[in-house]
Amino acid sequence: MPELPEVETVARGLRQAVLGRRILSVALGKTDFIDDPAALEEHLPGRAIEAIERYGKFMLLRLSAVAGANDNHREGDAKRASLLVHLGMTGQMAPSPAAKPREKHTHVCLLLDDGRELRYTDARRFGRIAYLTEVPLEQELTRFGADPLEVSKEEFANRVCGRRARIKALLLDQSVLRGVGNIYADESLWRARIHPARLGAKLSRKETETLRRALQDILRKAIVLRGSSISDFLDAAGEPGEYQRHHRAYGREGKKCYRCKTAIRRAIVAGRSSYFCPRCQPSPRRFAALPLLVKNRRKAKRRGAERAGKSPRNIGKS
């Protein structure tokens, strides 16, 4: 699922491509992921895209009032509104020439005043789109926590320390921090040398500050490299990200830790697969990692033998 760097990447791309364009009409396909499909068809035409922002894992397309609208036109059309967009697991949003055939799973097409369409495609339809006026939008956003790129040292510590939840769960909790997901939680915990299963209440203030700095540094670098393309993510220009080449923990089970060469292990924390180095990130008592897969176990034994100066052919004979 796209996380903060991926959503920021898409938002920046759309900002360059469609900012200021006016929506002329709306065409919808399947609508089970749209809060109120009729509201899009009724209220989007005539509005200009005034701003495109990221809010956690959401994008906000800030829309003008309908040109020439007044209070007697359609209810609310004389006021600004927003389109809230969540990409889910496979969602993509990008402009395309209106004459170009629509790809399969294209479910929202906004015809723009320059002859292009802003298209939303989503094979699995786990995303969300909602048309919201100012008050409902404000109510929607109050349930989210601090932006991890902006959170201060004191606020971060206050949101983590004293909580008897595992630090991985706290990083994933959108009411604590908005925008962090599985990839960047694992990467920042590896960088900070903190095991994902440790309790927030057990972390020192020094550890929480190390974690905050690691998280912010990784998120910023991931944004520069346009996010991580693990399976489906593409930016607004249809290009994959590059940060997956810099992962140090996520998805690296059985591979050597970049710091100490110990095999990266996997455990289930907060219901999610979590990747960590058992040497660099010591686990809490009575917390066990999942057994390595057979192929990863063999690789780990071979690397251990090589470090000990044994021949790989003699592994298992001593």
mmCIF file of N, CA, C and O in Angstrom, residues 204-287:
data_model
loop_
_atom_site.group_PDB
_atom_site.id
_atom_site.type_symbol
_atom_site.label_atom_id
_atom_site.label_comp_id
_atom_site.label_asym_id
_atom_site.label_seq_id
_atom_site.Cartn_x
_atom_site.Cartn_y
_atom_site.Cartn_z
ATOM 1 N N SER A 204 13.719 4.816 25.858
ATOM 2 C CA SER A 204 14.218 6.034 26.501
ATOM 3 C C SER A 204 13.966 7.225 25.596
ATOM 4 O O SER A 204 13.687 7.084 24.400
ATOM 5 N N ARG A 205 14.083 8.407 26.159
ATOM 6 C CA ARG A 205 13.927 9.624 25.356
ATOM 7 C C ARG A 205 15.008 9.711 24.278
ATOM 8 O O ARG A 205 14.753 10.190 23.171
ATOM 9 N N LYS A 206 16.191 9.228 24.601
ATOM 10 C CA LYS A 206 17.265 9.232 23.611
ATOM 11 C C LYS A 206 16.917 8.303 22.457
ATOM 12 O O LYS A 206 17.137 8.645 21.279
ATOM 13 N N GLU A 207 16.349 7.128 22.743
ATOM 14 C CA GLU A 207 15.970 6.195 21.687
ATOM 15 C C GLU A 207 14.848 6.755 20.815
ATOM 16 O O GLU A 207 14.862 6.591 19.594
ATOM 17 N N THR A 208 13.877 7.415 21.449
ATOM 18 C CA THR A 208 12.780 7.962 20.647
ATOM 19 C C THR A 208 13.262 9.077 19.728
ATOM 20 O O THR A 208 12.792 9.208 18.597
ATOM 21 N N GLU A 209 14.230 9.864 20.198
ATOM 22 C CA GLU A 209 14.759 10.921 19.341
ATOM 23 C C GLU A 209 15.581 10.336 18.196
ATOM 24 O O GLU A 209 15.524 10.820 17.057
ATOM 25 N N THR A 210 16.337 9.275 18.488
ATOM 26 C CA THR A 210 17.077 8.589 17.420
ATOM 27 C C THR A 210 16.111 8.045 16.374
ATOM 28 O O THR A 210 16.352 8.147 15.164
ATOM 29 N N LEU A 211 15.005 7.473 16.834
ATOM 30 C CA LEU A 211 14.006 6.922 15.929
ATOM 31 C C LEU A 211 13.345 8.022 15.106
ATOM 32 O O LEU A 211 13.142 7.871 13.890
ATOM 33 N N ARG A 212 12.999 9.128 15.738
ATOM 34 C CA ARG A 212 12.365 10.240 15.010
ATOM 35 C C ARG A 212 13.278 10.743 13.900
ATOM 36 O O ARG A 212 12.833 10.950 12.762
ATOM 37 N N ARG A 213 14.541 10.927 14.216
ATOM 38 C CA ARG A 213 15.485 11.417 13.211
ATOM 39 C C ARG A 213 15.663 10.400 12.075
ATOM 40 O O ARG A 213 15.728 10.769 10.901
ATOM 41 N N ALA A 214 15.731 9.125 12.448
ATOM 42 C CA ALA A 214 15.875 8.083 11.423
ATOM 43 C C ALA A 214 14.659 8.055 10.512
ATOM 44 O O ALA A 214 14.785 7.960 9.280
ATOM 45 N N LEU A 215 13.483 8.130 11.095
ATOM 46 C CA LEU A 215 12.252 8.098 10.318
ATOM 47 C C LEU A 215 12.181 9.282 9.363
ATOM 48 O O LEU A 215 11.880 9.128 8.171
ATOM 49 N N GLN A 216 12.475 10.474 9.850
ATOM 50 C CA GLN A 216 12.409 11.659 8.999
ATOM 51 C C GLN A 216 13.445 11.605 7.883
ATOM 52 O O GLN A 216 13.146 11.948 6.731
ATOM 53 N N ASP A 217 14.640 11.147 8.189
ATOM 54 C CA ASP A 217 15.691 11.066 7.179
ATOM 55 C C ASP A 217 15.316 10.070 6.085
ATOM 56 O O ASP A 217 15.466 10.350 4.890
ATOM 57 N N ILE A 218 14.794 8.915 6.478
ATOM 58 C CA ILE A 218 14.420 7.886 5.508
ATOM 59 C C ILE A 218 13.254 8.354 4.649
ATOM 60 O O ILE A 218 13.252 8.157 3.426
ATOM 61 N N LEU A 219 12.255 8.972 5.261
ATOM 62 C CA LEU A 219 11.112 9.462 4.485
ATOM 63 C C LEU A 219 11.539 10.506 3.466
ATOM 64 O O LEU A 219 11.092 10.493 2.313
ATOM 65 N N ARG A 220 12.410 11.403 3.866
ATOM 66 C CA ARG A 220 12.864 12.450 2.937
ATOM 67 C C ARG A 220 13.656 11.857 1.785
ATOM 68 O O ARG A 220 13.494 12.265 0.623
ATOM 69 N N LYS A 221 14.520 10.890 2.075
ATOM 70 C CA LYS A 221 15.291 10.260 1.006
ATOM 71 C C LYS A 221 14.386 9.470 0.072
ATOM 72 O O LYS A 221 14.582 9.453 -1.144
ATOM 73 N N ALA A 222 13.380 8.822 0.649
ATOM 74 C CA ALA A 222 12.440 8.055 -0.179
ATOM 75 C C ALA A 222 11.641 8.978 -1.095
ATOM 76 O O ALA A 222 11.339 8.619 -2.238
ATOM 77 N N ILE A 223 11.293 10.163 -0.624
ATOM 78 C CA ILE A 223 10.576 11.127 -1.463
ATOM 79 C C ILE A 223 11.454 11.566 -2.633
ATOM 80 O O ILE A 223 10.998 11.647 -3.773
ATOM 81 N N VAL A 224 12.728 11.837 -2.346
ATOM 82 C CA VAL A 224 13.658 12.241 -3.413
ATOM 83 C C VAL A 224 13.742 11.164 -4.489
ATOM 84 O O VAL A 224 13.809 11.466 -5.691
ATOM 85 N N LEU A 225 13.691 9.894 -4.066
ATOM 86 C CA LEU A 225 13.791 8.774 -5.008
ATOM 87 C C LEU A 225 12.417 8.287 -5.465
ATOM 88 O O LEU A 225 12.288 7.194 -5.995
ATOM 89 N N ARG A 226 11.376 9.090 -5.220
ATOM 90 C CA ARG A 226 10.020 8.834 -5.722
ATOM 91 C C ARG A 226 9.401 7.558 -5.157
ATOM 92 O O ARG A 226 8.638 6.880 -5.824
ATOM 93 N N GLY A 227 9.735 7.234 -3.900
ATOM 94 C CA GLY A 227 9.072 6.136 -3.223
ATOM 95 C C GLY A 227 9.620 4.768 -3.578
ATOM 96 O O GLY A 227 10.596 4.625 -4.305
ATOM 97 N N SER A 228 8.948 3.753 -3.025
ATOM 98 C CA SER A 228 9.345 2.357 -3.232
ATOM 99 C C SER A 228 8.311 1.662 -4.104
ATOM 100 O O SER A 228 7.124 1.653 -3.777
ATOM 101 N N SER A 229 8.769 1.065 -5.185
ATOM 102 C CA SER A 229 7.877 0.279 -6.047
ATOM 103 C C SER A 229 8.111 -1.198 -5.733
ATOM 104 O O SER A 229 9.069 -1.805 -6.219
ATOM 105 N N ILE A 230 7.242 -1.756 -4.886
ATOM 106 C CA ILE A 230 7.369 -3.161 -4.518
ATOM 107 C C ILE A 230 6.636 -4.035 -5.524
ATOM 108 O O ILE A 230 7.121 -5.050 -5.977
ATOM 109 N N SER A 231 5.424 -3.629 -5.895
ATOM 110 C CA SER A 231 4.667 -4.415 -6.878
ATOM 111 C C SER A 231 3.981 -3.509 -7.896
ATOM 112 O O SER A 231 4.321 -3.514 -9.071
ATOM 113 N N ASP A 232 3.035 -2.668 -7.426
ATOM 114 C CA ASP A 232 2.184 -1.940 -8.359
ATOM 115 C C ASP A 232 2.416 -0.439 -8.409
ATOM 116 O O ASP A 232 1.881 0.233 -9.289
ATOM 117 N N PHE A 233 3.188 0.115 -7.488
ATOM 118 C CA PHE A 233 3.230 1.575 -7.399
ATOM 119 C C PHE A 233 3.914 2.214 -8.601
ATOM 120 O O PHE A 233 5.022 1.833 -8.991
ATOM 121 N N LEU A 234 3.226 3.203 -9.185
ATOM 122 C CA LEU A 234 3.775 4.063 -10.236
ATOM 123 C C LEU A 234 3.440 5.496 -9.876
ATOM 124 O O LEU A 234 2.396 5.779 -9.281
ATOM 125 N N ASP A 235 4.300 6.427 -10.261
ATOM 126 C CA ASP A 235 4.020 7.830 -9.972
ATOM 127 C C ASP A 235 3.035 8.395 -10.996
ATOM 128 O O ASP A 235 2.509 7.669 -11.849
ATOM 129 N N ALA A 236 2.788 9.703 -10.927
ATOM 130 C CA ALA A 236 1.785 10.315 -11.798
ATOM 131 C C ALA A 236 2.195 10.308 -13.263
ATOM 132 O O ALA A 236 1.354 10.514 -14.142
ATOM 133 N N ALA A 237 3.477 10.035 -13.535
ATOM 134 C CA ALA A 237 3.946 9.938 -14.918
ATOM 135 C C ALA A 237 4.041 8.488 -15.379
ATOM 136 O O ALA A 237 4.548 8.211 -16.468
ATOM 137 N N GLY A 238 3.583 7.560 -14.524
ATOM 138 C CA GLY A 238 3.618 6.150 -14.868
ATOM 139 C C GLY A 238 4.964 5.490 -14.662
ATOM 140 O O GLY A 238 5.219 4.396 -15.179
ATOM 141 N N GLU A 239 5.852 6.118 -13.863
ATOM 142 C CA GLU A 239 7.187 5.585 -13.626
ATOM 143 C C GLU A 239 7.290 4.992 -12.222
ATOM 144 O O GLU A 239 6.697 5.510 -11.286
ATOM 145 N N PRO A 240 8.064 3.896 -12.058
ATOM 146 C CA PRO A 240 8.243 3.312 -10.718
ATOM 147 C C PRO A 240 9.197 4.143 -9.876
ATOM 148 O O PRO A 240 9.986 4.938 -10.394
ATOM 149 N N GLY A 241 9.124 3.946 -8.564
ATOM 150 C CA GLY A 241 10.066 4.595 -7.664
ATOM 151 C C GLY A 241 11.390 3.858 -7.642
ATOM 152 O O GLY A 241 11.555 2.820 -8.276
ATOM 153 N N GLU A 242 12.349 4.403 -6.862
ATOM 154 C CA GLU A 242 13.694 3.839 -6.814
ATOM 155 C C GLU A 242 14.145 3.464 -5.411
ATOM 156 O O GLU A 242 15.180 2.824 -5.251
ATOM 157 N N TYR A 243 13.373 3.840 -4.386
ATOM 158 C CA TYR A 243 13.909 3.659 -3.030
ATOM 159 C C TYR A 243 13.985 2.194 -2.605
ATOM 160 O O TYR A 243 14.733 1.860 -1.683
ATOM 161 N N GLN A 244 13.257 1.294 -3.257
ATOM 162 C CA GLN A 244 13.323 -0.119 -2.899
ATOM 163 C C GLN A 244 14.755 -0.663 -3.028
ATOM 164 O O GLN A 244 15.105 -1.642 -2.369
ATOM 165 N N ARG A 245 15.579 -0.013 -3.826
ATOM 166 C CA ARG A 245 16.970 -0.433 -3.960
ATOM 167 C C ARG A 245 17.800 -0.086 -2.734
ATOM 168 O O ARG A 245 18.949 -0.539 -2.612
ATOM 169 N N HIS A 246 17.237 0.719 -1.847
ATOM 170 C CA HIS A 246 17.961 1.159 -0.651
ATOM 171 C C HIS A 246 17.390 0.558 0.632
ATOM 172 O O HIS A 246 17.797 0.962 1.721
ATOM 173 N N HIS A 247 16.470 -0.388 0.517
ATOM 174 C CA HIS A 247 15.914 -1.012 1.718
ATOM 175 C C HIS A 247 17.013 -1.764 2.465
ATOM 176 O O HIS A 247 17.828 -2.471 1.854
ATOM 177 N N ARG A 248 16.996 -1.631 3.768
ATOM 178 C CA ARG A 248 17.975 -2.308 4.618
ATOM 179 C C ARG A 248 17.365 -3.416 5.465
ATOM 180 O O ARG A 248 18.095 -4.260 5.984
ATOM 181 N N ALA A 249 16.056 -3.443 5.613
ATOM 182 C CA ALA A 249 15.405 -4.471 6.419
ATOM 183 C C ALA A 249 14.180 -5.041 5.716
ATOM 184 O O ALA A 249 14.043 -6.268 5.588
ATOM 185 N N TYR A 250 13.295 -4.198 5.251
ATOM 186 C CA TYR A 250 12.016 -4.636 4.704
ATOM 187 C C TYR A 250 12.200 -5.626 3.550
ATOM 188 O O TYR A 250 12.930 -5.348 2.587
ATOM 189 N N GLY A 251 11.544 -6.782 3.678
ATOM 190 C CA GLY A 251 11.559 -7.785 2.624
ATOM 191 C C GLY A 251 12.872 -8.522 2.456
ATOM 192 O O GLY A 251 13.039 -9.262 1.481
ATOM 193 N N ARG A 252 13.818 -8.398 3.397
ATOM 194 C CA ARG A 252 15.158 -8.971 3.232
ATOM 195 C C ARG A 252 15.377 -10.202 4.123
ATOM 196 O O ARG A 252 16.520 -10.502 4.498
ATOM 197 N N GLU A 253 14.344 -10.924 4.451
ATOM 198 C CA GLU A 253 14.489 -12.105 5.311
ATOM 199 C C GLU A 253 15.550 -13.061 4.759
ATOM 200 O O GLU A 253 15.534 -13.413 3.583
ATOM 201 N N GLY A 254 16.484 -13.456 5.631
ATOM 202 C CA GLY A 254 17.533 -14.389 5.245
ATOM 203 C C GLY A 254 18.739 -13.745 4.610
ATOM 204 O O GLY A 254 19.786 -14.390 4.477
ATOM 205 N N LYS A 255 18.641 -12.486 4.219
ATOM 206 C CA LYS A 255 19.782 -11.791 3.620
ATOM 207 C C LYS A 255 20.623 -11.134 4.708
ATOM 208 O O LYS A 255 20.158 -10.877 5.812
ATOM 209 N N LYS A 256 21.871 -10.830 4.375
ATOM 210 C CA LYS A 256 22.790 -10.298 5.367
ATOM 211 C C LYS A 256 22.433 -8.869 5.772
ATOM 212 O O LYS A 256 22.132 -8.042 4.912
ATOM 213 N N CYS A 257 22.503 -8.617 7.063
ATOM 214 C CA CYS A 257 22.353 -7.256 7.572
ATOM 215 C C CYS A 257 23.502 -6.417 7.025
ATOM 216 O O CYS A 257 24.659 -6.848 7.016
ATOM 217 N N TYR A 258 23.202 -5.199 6.577
ATOM 218 C CA TYR A 258 24.231 -4.338 6.006
ATOM 219 C C TYR A 258 25.239 -3.867 7.048
ATOM 220 O O TYR A 258 26.328 -3.416 6.700
ATOM 221 N N ARG A 259 24.889 -3.968 8.348
ATOM 222 C CA ARG A 259 25.819 -3.533 9.392
ATOM 223 C C ARG A 259 26.683 -4.682 9.907
ATOM 224 O O ARG A 259 27.895 -4.571 9.962
ATOM 225 N N CYS A 260 26.036 -5.795 10.305
ATOM 226 C CA CYS A 260 26.766 -6.845 11.023
ATOM 227 C C CYS A 260 26.808 -8.179 10.286
ATOM 228 O O CYS A 260 27.404 -9.132 10.783
ATOM 229 N N LYS A 261 26.145 -8.283 9.139
ATOM 230 C CA LYS A 261 26.131 -9.484 8.301
ATOM 231 C C LYS A 261 25.286 -10.630 8.867
ATOM 232 O O LYS A 261 25.252 -11.714 8.278
ATOM 233 N N THR A 262 24.595 -10.406 9.981
ATOM 234 C CA THR A 262 23.670 -11.411 10.499
ATOM 235 C C THR A 262 22.447 -11.498 9.587
ATOM 236 O O THR A 262 22.042 -10.500 8.991
ATOM 237 N N ALA A 263 21.851 -12.690 9.484
ATOM 238 C CA ALA A 263 20.682 -12.857 8.619
ATOM 239 C C ALA A 263 19.489 -12.066 9.156
ATOM 240 O O ALA A 263 19.153 -12.150 10.343
ATOM 241 N N ILE A 264 18.869 -11.288 8.300
ATOM 242 C CA ILE A 264 17.652 -10.564 8.656
ATOM 243 C C ILE A 264 16.546 -11.582 8.945
ATOM 244 O O ILE A 264 16.390 -12.572 8.239
ATOM 245 N N ARG A 265 15.782 -11.332 9.988
ATOM 246 C CA ARG A 265 14.710 -12.243 10.380
ATOM 247 C C ARG A 265 13.358 -11.549 10.239
ATOM 248 O O ARG A 265 13.262 -10.325 10.081
ATOM 249 N N ARG A 266 12.317 -12.351 10.315
ATOM 250 C CA ARG A 266 10.951 -11.847 10.189
ATOM 251 C C ARG A 266 10.128 -12.300 11.374
ATOM 252 O O ARG A 266 10.272 -13.419 11.869
ATOM 253 N N ALA A 267 9.245 -11.434 11.843
ATOM 254 C CA ALA A 267 8.313 -11.759 12.921
ATOM 255 C C ALA A 267 6.997 -11.047 12.642
ATOM 256 O O ALA A 267 6.944 -10.105 11.840
ATOM 257 N N ILE A 268 5.954 -11.500 13.269
ATOM 258 C CA ILE A 268 4.660 -10.834 13.143
ATOM 259 C C ILE A 268 4.492 -9.890 14.326
ATOM 260 O O ILE A 268 4.462 -10.316 15.487
ATOM 261 N N VAL A 269 4.413 -8.611 14.027
ATOM 262 C CA VAL A 269 4.210 -7.583 15.051
ATOM 263 C C VAL A 269 3.069 -6.693 14.587
ATOM 264 O O VAL A 269 3.064 -6.241 13.438
ATOM 265 N N ALA A 270 2.104 -6.468 15.448
ATOM 266 C CA ALA A 270 0.930 -5.655 15.105
ATOM 267 C C ALA A 270 0.207 -6.229 13.888
ATOM 268 O O ALA A 270 -0.343 -5.484 13.074
ATOM 269 N N GLY A 271 0.245 -7.559 13.760
ATOM 270 C CA GLY A 271 -0.455 -8.218 12.675
ATOM 271 C C GLY A 271 0.237 -8.110 11.329
ATOM 272 O O GLY A 271 -0.333 -8.517 10.318
ATOM 273 N N ARG A 272 1.451 -7.578 11.308
ATOM 274 C CA ARG A 272 2.165 -7.375 10.044
ATOM 275 C C ARG A 272 3.522 -8.063 10.089
ATOM 276 O O ARG A 272 4.158 -8.165 11.136
ATOM 277 N N SER A 273 3.991 -8.525 8.934
ATOM 278 C CA SER A 273 5.353 -9.036 8.844
ATOM 279 C C SER A 273 6.320 -7.903 9.139
ATOM 280 O O SER A 273 6.206 -6.805 8.570
ATOM 281 N N SER A 274 7.263 -8.161 10.033
ATOM 282 C CA SER A 274 8.229 -7.144 10.430
ATOM 283 C C SER A 274 9.626 -7.717 10.267
ATOM 284 O O SER A 274 9.907 -8.821 10.730
ATOM 285 N N TYR A 275 10.500 -6.968 9.627
ATOM 286 C CA TYR A 275 11.839 -7.435 9.316
ATOM 287 C C TYR A 275 12.841 -6.681 10.174
ATOM 288 O O TYR A 275 12.770 -5.458 10.319
ATOM 289 N N PHE A 276 13.812 -7.427 10.729
ATOM 290 C CA PHE A 276 14.760 -6.818 11.658
ATOM 291 C C PHE A 276 16.022 -7.658 11.721
ATOM 292 O O PHE A 276 16.048 -8.826 11.297
ATOM 293 N N CYS A 277 17.072 -7.074 12.249
ATOM 294 C CA CYS A 277 18.318 -7.785 12.488
ATOM 295 C C CYS A 277 18.356 -8.236 13.943
ATOM 296 O O CYS A 277 18.296 -7.395 14.845
ATOM 297 N N PRO A 278 18.451 -9.535 14.214
ATOM 298 C CA PRO A 278 18.421 -10.004 15.607
ATOM 299 C C PRO A 278 19.630 -9.569 16.424
ATOM 300 O O PRO A 278 19.566 -9.566 17.657
ATOM 301 N N ARG A 279 20.727 -9.207 15.758
ATOM 302 C CA ARG A 279 21.896 -8.754 16.514
ATOM 303 C C ARG A 279 21.844 -7.247 16.739
ATOM 304 O O ARG A 279 22.081 -6.773 17.852
ATOM 305 N N CYS A 280 21.550 -6.491 15.704
ATOM 306 C CA CYS A 280 21.513 -5.025 15.838
ATOM 307 C C CYS A 280 20.275 -4.541 16.589
ATOM 308 O O CYS A 280 20.291 -3.457 17.180
ATOM 309 N N GLN A 281 19.197 -5.329 16.537
ATOM 310 C CA GLN A 281 17.933 -4.944 17.160
ATOM 311 C C GLN A 281 17.500 -6.047 18.137
ATOM 312 O O GLN A 281 16.623 -6.845 17.832
ATOM 313 N N PRO A 282 18.133 -6.097 19.306
ATOM 314 C CA PRO A 282 17.829 -7.184 20.259
ATOM 315 C C PRO A 282 16.344 -7.218 20.606
ATOM 316 O O PRO A 282 15.711 -6.179 20.819
ATOM 317 N N SER A 283 15.796 -8.430 20.656
ATOM 318 C CA SER A 283 14.358 -8.584 20.893
ATOM 319 C C SER A 283 14.031 -8.552 22.376
ATOM 320 O O SER A 283 14.880 -8.871 23.218
ATOM 321 N N PRO A 284 12.805 -8.180 22.727
ATOM 322 C CA PRO A 284 12.369 -8.269 24.128
ATOM 323 C C PRO A 284 12.371 -9.737 24.574
ATOM 324 O O PRO A 284 12.353 -10.653 23.756
ATOM 325 N N ARG A 285 12.366 -9.938 25.858
ATOM 326 C CA ARG A 285 12.338 -11.299 26.398
ATOM 327 C C ARG A 285 11.073 -12.016 25.950
ATOM 328 O O ARG A 285 10.006 -11.430 25.833
ATOM 329 N N ARG A 286 11.231 -13.296 25.664
ATOM 330 C CA ARG A 286 10.132 -14.196 25.301
ATOM 331 C C ARG A 286 9.464 -13.805 23.975
ATOM 332 O O ARG A 286 8.320 -14.155 23.734
ATOM 333 N N PHE A 287 10.185 -13.068 23.158
ATOM 334 C CA PHE A 287 9.655 -12.765 21.823
ATOM 335 C C PHE A 287 10.513 -13.474 20.797
ATOM 336 O O PHE A 287 11.720 -13.268 20.728
#
